[in-house]
Short mmCIF file of C-alpha atoms in Angstrom, two decimals:
data_model
loop_
_atom_site.label_atom_id
_atom_site.label_comp_id
_atom_site.label_asym_id
_atom_site.label_seq_id
_atom_site.Cartn_x
_atom_site.Cartn_y
_atom_site.Cartn_z
CA MET A 1373 0.14 0.17 -0.31
CA ASN A 1374 1.52 3.38 -1.40
CA LEU A 1375 0.61 6.69 0.61
CA ASP A 1376 -2.12 7.16 -2.06
CA ALA A 1377 -3.36 4.19 -1.70
CA PHE A 1378 -3.53 4.70 1.94
CA ARG A 1379 -5.36 8.67 1.73
CA GLU A 1380 -7.75 7.09 -0.50
CA LEU A 1381 -8.70 4.59 2.07
CA LEU A 1382 -9.92 7.73 5.14
CA THR A 1383 -12.40 9.22 2.19
CA PRO A 1384 -16.23 8.26 2.60
CA ARG A 1385 -15.57 5.93 -0.47
CA GLY A 1386 -12.64 4.31 1.00
CA GLN A 1387 -14.72 4.37 3.85
CA GLU A 1388 -17.23 1.91 1.99
CA ALA A 1389 -15.18 -0.24 0.97
CA LEU A 1390 -13.27 -0.70 4.38
CA GLY A 1391 -17.09 -2.21 5.67
CA ALA A 1392 -17.13 -4.45 2.04
CA ALA A 1393 -14.41 -5.08 3.13
CA ALA A 1394 -14.97 -6.01 6.75
CA GLY A 1395 -17.25 -8.42 5.69
CA ALA A 1396 -15.46 -9.86 3.30
CA ALA A 1397 -12.30 -11.06 5.29
CA GLY A 1398 -13.40 -14.26 6.35
CA ASP A 1399 -14.12 -15.77 3.08
CA ASP A 1400 -11.49 -16.92 -0.19
CA PRO A 1401 -9.59 -14.70 -1.07
CA VAL A 1402 -9.75 -14.76 -4.29
CA ALA A 1403 -14.08 -14.82 -3.51
CA ALA A 1404 -12.92 -12.26 -1.34
CA VAL A 1405 -11.43 -9.44 -3.85
CA THR A 1406 -13.86 -10.68 -6.51
CA ARG A 1407 -16.99 -9.37 -4.67
CA LEU A 1408 -15.20 -5.78 -4.09
CA ARG A 1409 -13.68 -5.45 -7.25
CA ARG A 1410 -17.46 -5.31 -8.75
CA THR A 1411 -17.67 -1.95 -6.82
CA TYR A 1412 -14.28 -0.98 -6.09
CA ASP A 1413 -10.76 -0.46 -8.70
CA ALA A 1414 -8.24 -2.34 -7.87
CA ASP A 1415 -5.72 -0.54 -6.01
CA LEU A 1416 -8.46 0.46 -3.45
CA THR A 1417 -9.97 -2.73 -3.18
CA SER A 1418 -6.68 -4.41 -2.61
CA ALA A 1419 -5.63 -1.64 0.18
CA ALA A 1420 -9.55 -1.98 2.31
CA LEU A 1421 -8.72 -6.06 2.29
CA THR A 1422 -5.37 -5.36 3.79
CA GLN A 1423 -6.53 -3.47 6.55
CA ALA A 1424 -9.36 -5.69 6.87
CA THR A 1425 -6.68 -8.16 7.26
CA LEU A 1426 -4.16 -7.01 9.53
CA ARG A 1427 -7.25 -5.80 11.82
CA LEU A 1428 -8.14 -8.76 12.80
CA ARG A 1429 -4.76 -10.04 13.08
CA ALA A 1430 -4.63 -6.45 15.49
CA ARG A 1431 -7.42 -7.52 17.95
CA GLU A 1432 -4.11 -9.44 19.82
CA LYS A 1433 -2.08 -6.14 20.43
CA PHE A 1434 -4.87 -3.47 20.23
CA GLY A 1435 -8.64 -5.51 21.79
CA ALA A 1436 -11.67 -3.44 19.97
CA ASP A 1437 -8.83 -0.36 19.29
CA ALA A 1438 -7.63 -2.54 15.89
CA GLY A 1439 -10.99 -1.75 14.64
CA LEU A 1440 -10.91 1.01 14.29
CA MET A 1441 -6.80 1.95 13.15
CA TYR A 1442 -4.85 1.53 10.17
CA PHE A 1443 -1.49 -0.98 9.87
CA THR A 1444 0.68 -1.97 7.21
CA ARG A 1445 2.07 -5.92 8.38
CA ALA A 1446 5.98 -4.43 9.51
CA GLY A 1447 3.91 -1.44 11.26
CA LEU A 1448 1.63 -3.92 13.27
CA GLU A 1449 4.52 -6.64 13.89
CA GLN A 1450 6.54 -3.88 15.37
CA ALA A 1451 4.15 -1.59 17.39
CA THR A 1452 3.75 -2.08 21.00
CA ARG A 1453 0.91 -4.01 22.65
CA ARG A 1454 -1.11 -2.38 24.17
CA GLU A 1455 -1.28 -3.42 27.90
CA VAL A 1456 2.79 -2.81 27.64
CA ALA A 1457 2.66 0.98 26.07
CA ASP A 1458 0.11 1.17 28.90
CA HIS A 1459 2.13 0.80 31.90
CA ARG A 1460 5.28 2.06 30.38
CA ALA A 1461 3.21 5.79 29.87
CA ARG A 1462 1.99 5.38 33.18
CA ARG A 1463 5.10 6.20 34.58
CA VAL A 1464 5.53 9.95 32.59
CA PRO A 1465 3.33 12.72 34.35
CA ALA A 1466 0.03 13.64 32.93
CA GLY A 1467 0.03 17.09 30.67
CA SER A 1468 3.92 15.99 29.76
CA ARG A 1469 4.41 17.94 26.57
CA VAL A 1470 6.04 14.68 24.69
CA ALA A 1471 8.56 13.98 21.68
CA ASP A 1472 7.64 11.28 19.80
CA VAL A 1473 11.03 10.69 17.79
CA CYS A 1474 10.97 7.21 15.89
CA CYS A 1475 6.50 6.71 16.07
CA GLY A 1476 5.52 4.32 13.74
CA ILE A 1477 1.94 3.38 13.11
CA GLY A 1478 1.59 5.30 16.60
CA GLY A 1479 0.96 2.52 19.40
CA ASP A 1480 3.17 4.12 21.80
CA LEU A 1481 2.25 8.12 20.71
CA LEU A 1482 -1.51 6.49 21.84
CA ALA A 1483 -0.84 5.14 24.98
CA LEU A 1484 0.97 8.65 25.92
CA ALA A 1485 -1.75 10.41 24.73
CA ARG A 1486 -4.40 8.20 27.13
CA ALA A 1487 -2.81 9.16 29.98
CA GLY A 1488 -3.44 12.26 29.48
CA CYS A 1489 -0.19 13.65 27.61
CA SER A 1490 0.38 15.65 24.54
CA VAL A 1491 2.90 14.31 22.12
CA GLU A 1492 4.94 15.77 18.70
CA ALA A 1493 5.52 13.07 16.71
CA VAL A 1494 7.34 12.34 13.35
CA ASP A 1495 8.64 8.94 11.24
CA ALA A 1496 11.33 8.95 8.69
CA ASP A 1497 8.88 7.17 6.77
CA PRO A 1498 5.14 9.69 5.81
CA LEU A 1499 3.04 6.73 5.04
CA THR A 1500 3.82 5.32 8.19
CA ALA A 1501 3.84 8.65 9.57
CA ALA A 1502 0.58 9.35 7.83
CA ILE A 1503 -0.99 5.64 9.45
CA ALA A 1504 0.14 7.12 12.62
CA GLN A 1505 -2.24 10.24 12.76
CA ALA A 1506 -4.95 9.19 11.43
CA ASN A 1507 -4.84 6.36 14.17
CA ALA A 1508 -4.58 9.06 16.47
CA ASP A 1509 -7.71 11.26 14.60
CA ALA A 1510 -9.78 7.44 14.36
CA LEU A 1511 -9.22 7.31 18.04
CA GLY A 1512 -10.16 10.30 19.41
CA PHE A 1513 -6.79 11.47 20.28
CA GLY A 1514 -6.15 14.35 16.84
CA ASP A 1515 -6.25 17.15 20.17
CA ARG A 1516 -3.54 15.74 21.85
CA VAL A 1517 -1.15 14.52 18.79
CA SER A 1518 0.16 15.65 15.97
CA VAL A 1519 2.42 13.49 13.21
CA ARG A 1520 4.61 14.23 10.61
CA ALA A 1521 6.87 12.87 8.52
CA ALA A 1522 10.46 13.82 9.02
CA ASP A 1523 13.97 12.92 10.58
CA ALA A 1524 14.72 12.39 14.35
CA SER A 1525 16.53 15.27 14.60
CA ALA A 1526 13.65 17.89 13.21
CA LEU A 1527 12.58 17.77 17.06
CA ASP A 1528 14.17 19.44 19.90
CA PRO A 1529 14.75 17.81 22.67
CA ALA A 1530 15.42 20.36 24.51
CA ALA A 1531 11.86 21.52 23.71
CA PHE A 1532 9.54 18.84 25.25
CA ASP A 1533 9.04 17.99 28.89
CA VAL A 1534 10.19 14.72 27.92
CA LEU A 1535 12.00 12.65 24.66
CA PHE A 1536 10.19 9.02 23.65
CA ALA A 1537 12.33 7.31 20.66
CA ASP A 1538 12.18 3.90 19.48
CA PRO A 1539 14.50 3.37 17.33
CA ALA A 1540 13.72 0.87 14.56
CA ARG A 1541 15.73 -2.37 15.33
CA ARG A 1542 15.04 -3.59 11.35
CA THR A 1543 17.71 -2.93 8.70
CA ALA A 1544 17.55 -4.39 5.02
CA ARG A 1545 19.57 -8.14 5.96
CA GLY A 1546 16.74 -8.11 8.81
CA ARG A 1547 16.67 -7.28 12.24
CA THR A 1548 19.55 -6.19 14.49
CA PHE A 1549 20.75 -6.29 17.97
CA ASP A 1550 23.48 -4.58 17.94
CA PRO A 1551 22.31 -0.82 18.97
CA MET A 1552 25.22 0.75 16.61
CA GLY A 1553 22.91 -0.45 13.53
CA TYR A 1554 18.99 1.00 15.21
CA SER A 1555 17.93 3.62 13.41
CA PRO A 1556 19.25 6.64 14.23
CA PRO A 1557 21.73 4.99 16.20
CA TRP A 1558 22.64 4.15 19.85
CA PRO A 1559 25.15 7.28 19.86
CA ALA A 1560 22.58 10.15 18.09
CA VAL A 1561 19.79 8.32 20.11
CA LEU A 1562 21.92 9.81 23.72
CA GLU A 1563 22.84 13.14 22.27
CA MET A 1564 19.50 13.49 21.91
CA VAL A 1565 18.76 12.05 25.46
CA ALA A 1566 21.83 13.92 26.24
CA GLY A 1567 19.56 18.03 25.97
CA ALA A 1568 16.15 16.00 27.29
CA ARG A 1569 15.20 16.79 30.86
CA ALA A 1570 14.05 13.25 30.57
CA ALA A 1571 13.68 10.22 28.77
CA CYS A 1572 12.41 7.15 27.81
CA LEU A 1573 13.83 4.36 25.53
CA LYS A 1574 12.38 2.18 24.37
CA VAL A 1575 14.62 -0.96 23.11
CA ALA A 1576 14.93 -4.77 22.85
CA PRO A 1577 15.29 -7.16 25.71
CA GLY A 1578 18.25 -8.17 25.15
CA ILE A 1579 20.91 -4.87 24.72
CA PRO A 1580 23.51 -5.17 26.00
CA TYR A 1581 24.50 -3.91 29.62
CA GLU A 1582 26.78 -1.75 28.61
CA PHE A 1583 25.19 0.41 26.18
CA VAL A 1584 22.98 1.49 29.24
CA PRO A 1585 23.73 5.78 30.51
CA GLU A 1586 25.18 6.31 33.64
CA GLY A 1587 22.71 7.72 35.98
CA ALA A 1588 19.68 5.82 33.93
CA GLU A 1589 18.10 3.14 35.01
CA ALA A 1590 16.57 -0.11 32.83
CA GLU A 1591 13.31 -1.37 33.17
CA TRP A 1592 13.05 -5.17 31.77
CA VAL A 1593 8.78 -5.45 31.21
CA SER A 1594 7.72 -9.41 30.75
CA TYR A 1595 3.53 -9.60 29.95
CA LYS A 1596 2.36 -13.68 30.90
CA GLY A 1597 6.13 -14.75 31.27
CA ASP A 1598 7.26 -13.79 27.13
CA VAL A 1599 9.94 -10.57 27.91
CA LYS A 1600 8.63 -7.40 25.74
CA GLU A 1601 10.76 -5.19 26.09
CA ALA A 1602 13.57 -3.06 27.73
CA VAL A 1603 12.94 0.33 28.70
CA ILE A 1604 15.66 3.18 29.66
CA TRP A 1605 14.55 5.59 31.61
CA CYS A 1606 16.79 8.99 32.00
CA GLY A 1607 16.63 12.48 33.82
CA ALA A 1608 13.63 13.71 35.58
CA LEU A 1609 12.55 9.68 34.68
CA ALA A 1610 15.09 7.82 35.69
CA GLY A 1611 14.22 5.73 39.58
CA GLY A 1612 16.97 5.52 42.05
CA THR A 1613 17.30 1.95 41.46
CA GLY A 1614 19.70 1.06 38.06
CA ARG A 1615 17.75 -2.11 37.19
CA ARG A 1616 14.25 -3.16 37.96
CA ALA A 1617 11.44 -6.22 36.34
CA THR A 1618 8.03 -6.01 35.99
CA ILE A 1619 5.48 -8.51 35.10
CA LEU A 1620 2.11 -7.87 33.36
CA PRO A 1621 -0.66 -8.22 33.18
CA SER A 1622 -0.39 -8.17 36.94
CA GLY A 1623 2.33 -5.08 37.05
CA ASP A 1624 4.40 -5.77 40.43
CA THR A 1625 7.82 -4.81 40.12
CA MET A 1626 11.19 -5.39 41.14
CA THR A 1627 14.09 -3.79 41.94
CA PRO A 1628 16.99 -5.22 43.32
CA ASP A 1629 17.55 -5.50 47.39
CA PRO A 1630 21.37 -4.02 48.66
CA SER A 1631 21.16 -6.34 51.42
CA LEU A 1632 21.97 -9.53 49.60
CA GLY A 1633 24.47 -10.69 48.03
CA ALA A 1634 25.11 -13.53 45.81
CA PRO A 1635 22.63 -16.22 46.03
CA ALA A 1636 23.24 -19.88 47.53
CA THR A 1637 24.01 -22.94 45.28
CA GLY A 1638 23.40 -26.37 47.17
CA PRO A 1639 21.61 -29.48 45.78
CA ALA A 1640 18.00 -30.07 44.28
CA GLY A 1641 15.50 -29.73 46.35
CA ARG A 1642 11.55 -30.42 45.82
CA TYR A 1643 10.84 -28.12 44.22
CA ILE A 1644 12.35 -26.31 41.26
CA TYR A 1645 11.62 -22.33 40.39
CA GLU A 1646 12.31 -20.88 37.34
CA PRO A 1647 12.29 -17.42 36.90
CA ASP A 1648 10.64 -14.97 34.78
CA GLY A 1649 13.32 -13.39 32.26
CA ALA A 1650 12.40 -9.71 32.58
CA ALA A 1651 13.98 -10.67 36.06
CA ILE A 1652 16.88 -12.57 34.96
CA ARG A 1653 17.85 -9.83 32.82
CA ALA A 1654 17.51 -7.43 35.02
CA HIS A 1655 19.78 -9.85 37.30
CA LEU A 1656 17.02 -10.06 40.19
CA VAL A 1657 17.05 -13.68 40.52
CA ALA A 1658 18.92 -13.83 44.01
CA GLU A 1659 16.03 -11.42 45.14
CA ILE A 1660 13.96 -14.42 43.63
CA ALA A 1661 15.33 -16.82 45.73
CA ALA A 1662 15.26 -14.94 48.74
CA SER A 1663 11.44 -15.05 48.43
CA VAL A 1664 10.88 -18.37 48.26
CA GLY A 1665 13.58 -19.63 50.76
CA GLY A 1666 15.45 -21.06 47.72
CA HIS A 1667 18.74 -21.73 46.33
CA LEU A 1668 20.73 -22.17 42.54
CA LEU A 1669 21.22 -25.83 41.70
CA ASP A 1670 24.32 -23.64 39.65
CA PRO A 1671 25.99 -20.29 40.28
CA GLN A 1672 25.89 -19.49 36.69
CA ILE A 1673 22.26 -20.60 35.73
CA ALA A 1674 18.95 -19.41 36.85
CA TYR A 1675 17.07 -22.19 38.07
CA ILE A 1676 16.57 -22.06 41.85
CA THR A 1677 15.65 -25.10 44.15
CA GLY A 1678 13.85 -25.51 47.59
CA ASP A 1679 11.89 -28.01 49.68
CA VAL A 1680 9.15 -25.01 50.17
CA ALA A 1681 6.06 -24.65 47.97
CA ALA A 1682 6.45 -21.08 48.17
CA PRO A 1683 3.82 -18.88 46.26
CA THR A 1684 5.31 -15.93 43.90
CA PRO A 1685 4.39 -14.23 40.59
CA TRP A 1686 7.79 -14.19 40.06
CA ALA A 1687 8.83 -18.23 39.28
CA ALA A 1688 6.84 -20.85 37.63
CA ARG A 1689 7.33 -23.68 40.33
CA TYR A 1690 7.98 -27.21 39.30
CA GLU A 1691 8.04 -30.54 41.59
CA VAL A 1692 10.30 -32.47 41.40
CA HIS A 1693 9.31 -36.56 40.85
CA GLU A 1694 12.97 -38.05 39.49
CA THR A 1695 16.64 -36.18 39.17
CA LEU A 1696 18.64 -38.20 36.28
CA PRO A 1697 22.07 -37.61 35.23
CA PHE A 1698 21.52 -36.82 31.22
CA SER A 1699 21.15 -39.77 28.83
CA LEU A 1700 18.58 -40.28 26.69
CA LYS A 1701 18.24 -43.72 27.45
CA ARG A 1702 17.41 -43.09 31.08
CA LEU A 1703 14.73 -40.28 30.40
CA ARG A 1704 12.87 -42.12 28.14
CA ALA A 1705 13.02 -45.11 30.67
CA ALA A 1706 11.72 -42.41 33.43
CA LEU A 1707 8.86 -41.00 31.42
CA ARG A 1708 7.59 -44.38 29.60
CA GLU A 1709 7.51 -45.51 33.57
CA ARG A 1710 5.79 -42.64 34.06
CA GLY A 1711 2.81 -42.86 30.74
CA ALA A 1712 3.65 -39.75 29.58
CA GLY A 1713 3.16 -38.59 26.91
CA ASN A 1714 2.80 -35.10 26.77
CA VAL A 1715 6.21 -33.70 27.45
CA THR A 1716 7.55 -30.17 28.31
CA ILE A 1717 10.73 -29.55 27.34
CA LYS A 1718 12.88 -27.08 29.52
CA LYS A 1719 16.56 -26.06 29.29
CA ARG A 1720 19.04 -23.42 30.21
CA GLY A 1721 22.59 -24.63 29.93
CA SER A 1722 21.90 -27.15 28.38
CA ALA A 1723 23.45 -27.59 24.71
CA VAL A 1724 20.50 -30.66 24.39
CA ASP A 1725 19.03 -29.94 20.48
CA VAL A 1726 15.25 -29.17 22.64
CA ASP A 1727 13.15 -30.66 18.95
CA ARG A 1728 15.67 -33.75 17.98
CA LEU A 1729 15.45 -34.81 22.02
CA ARG A 1730 11.42 -35.36 21.53
CA LYS A 1731 11.53 -37.12 18.68
CA GLU A 1732 14.20 -39.44 19.90
CA LEU A 1733 12.16 -39.59 23.43
CA ARG A 1734 9.03 -41.80 21.25
CA LEU A 1735 6.72 -40.86 23.79
CA SER A 1736 2.79 -42.28 23.29
CA GLY A 1737 1.32 -42.18 26.50
CA GLY A 1738 -1.47 -39.86 27.96
CA GLU A 1739 -0.26 -38.71 30.81
CA SER A 1740 1.95 -35.11 31.43
CA ALA A 1741 5.05 -34.06 32.39
CA VAL A 1742 8.38 -31.13 32.04
CA VAL A 1743 11.86 -31.65 31.89
CA ILE A 1744 14.03 -29.34 33.08
CA LEU A 1745 17.36 -29.81 31.37
CA THR A 1746 20.24 -28.31 32.84
CA ARG A 1747 23.78 -28.73 34.23
CA ILE A 1748 25.45 -28.45 37.59
CA GLY A 1749 29.45 -28.05 37.00
CA ASP A 1750 30.23 -29.42 34.41
CA ARG A 1751 27.97 -32.18 34.76
CA PRO A 1752 24.17 -32.71 32.53
CA PHE A 1753 21.10 -32.98 34.43
CA ALA A 1754 17.79 -34.18 33.55
CA PHE A 1755 14.41 -33.75 36.23
CA VAL A 1756 11.16 -34.38 35.15
CA CYS A 1757 8.91 -33.00 37.35
CA GLY A 1758 5.02 -31.66 37.31
CA SER A 1759 3.85 -28.63 38.16
CA ALA A 1760 2.76 -27.21 41.59
#
C-alpha cells in the first residue's frame, strides 16, 4: 500500500470499501477480491482487504481499538502491545509534552495520549507517519497528537518535557540486535537524551548492559511470561535503583535489594523455580531466591531450588519427581514408566537440541510431565517434574 492508496481509504468511498472488506474478511481471498472489484478499483480493493486482514491480526495487541486503526504489516509486527505501552505511559506525568522521534504506526503515542500527555511525533516514512496520525484521529486523540514525516533530528528534545524514542531495529537484512545498527544509531539517540530533561527509550530486551547510560534506570518488562522489551529511563524519569523488572498484566515490579549478596548454591530440593525472564535480564534472581527461601542449582544458571512450595508471581514452580544424570535412555525409561506422552521440555545451560530430543524420546503415554535440562558444574542433568 502506498501513500495515495492509504489517503483514499480515509475518504468516504474508502471507508465504504473498508466496511465491505470487513464483511468479506473471512471469505476465500479470491472470492473476496471478486466481490469488492464489482464496486471498487483494484488499488482500493487491495488496500481495503489488506487493512481488514491486519485489523483482525491486530486484535491480539490492540483489542477492540484494532477495528478502528490502520496498519502496515511491518508496523503491526513492530508495534508495542497496548498493555505494555500503557504500563510505560503511566510513568510519564499527565500533562507532559512529549517528543516521539520514531513513532511508527503510533502504538506508543496513543498510550501517551491516553495517559494525558500531548505528543508531537515524527517518523521518517511518510506512509507510516500518515497512519500514526490517522490512528490518533480515529481513536479521538487528534487534539493531543501531531504527527509529520521527518527525521528524528527535526524535534528539539529541549523544547519538550519528555523525549520518547523507539529506534528502528530492522535493516534491509532483517532484525538487528546491535544498538549501533539501530536507526537512529545509538550515539545519535544518546545525543538527543543529553539535550532532554527526561527520556524514555524503548529497546530490545537483549540490549548489552554496557549500552545503558550511567545514571539511567533499565526496566525489563514481560507479558504473560514473555519478555517484551527493555525500557531505559533517563533524567527526571530515572529511578534510583538502576535496574527493575516488571511483569504484566499483574503490574508486579521488583528492584534490587542491596542487602543481598550472591545467592547460595546447593543440591536439588523438592521444587525447582524458573524465574521470569524480565527478572533474569534485570539480574534479580537473588531477590527471587530469597523470597522463596531457595538457592541456585548452579551459580551460573538461573534455576532456583528449595523444599518449600512458596507462592511467587516471579517464577514458575515445578515439583521434582526424579533427578537423573542426563542420558537419553534413562530419561526415556523414566518418562515411559510414568506414562508420559505430553512432555514440556525446558532447558538452561544445556547443549541438548530440544526438537531432536523430543523425536528421540518416542513417547505415547496419556500423562503429562515437565523435563528440565540443565547442568550443575560441568555435569548435565535432567529433572522429571510436574507442575506445582
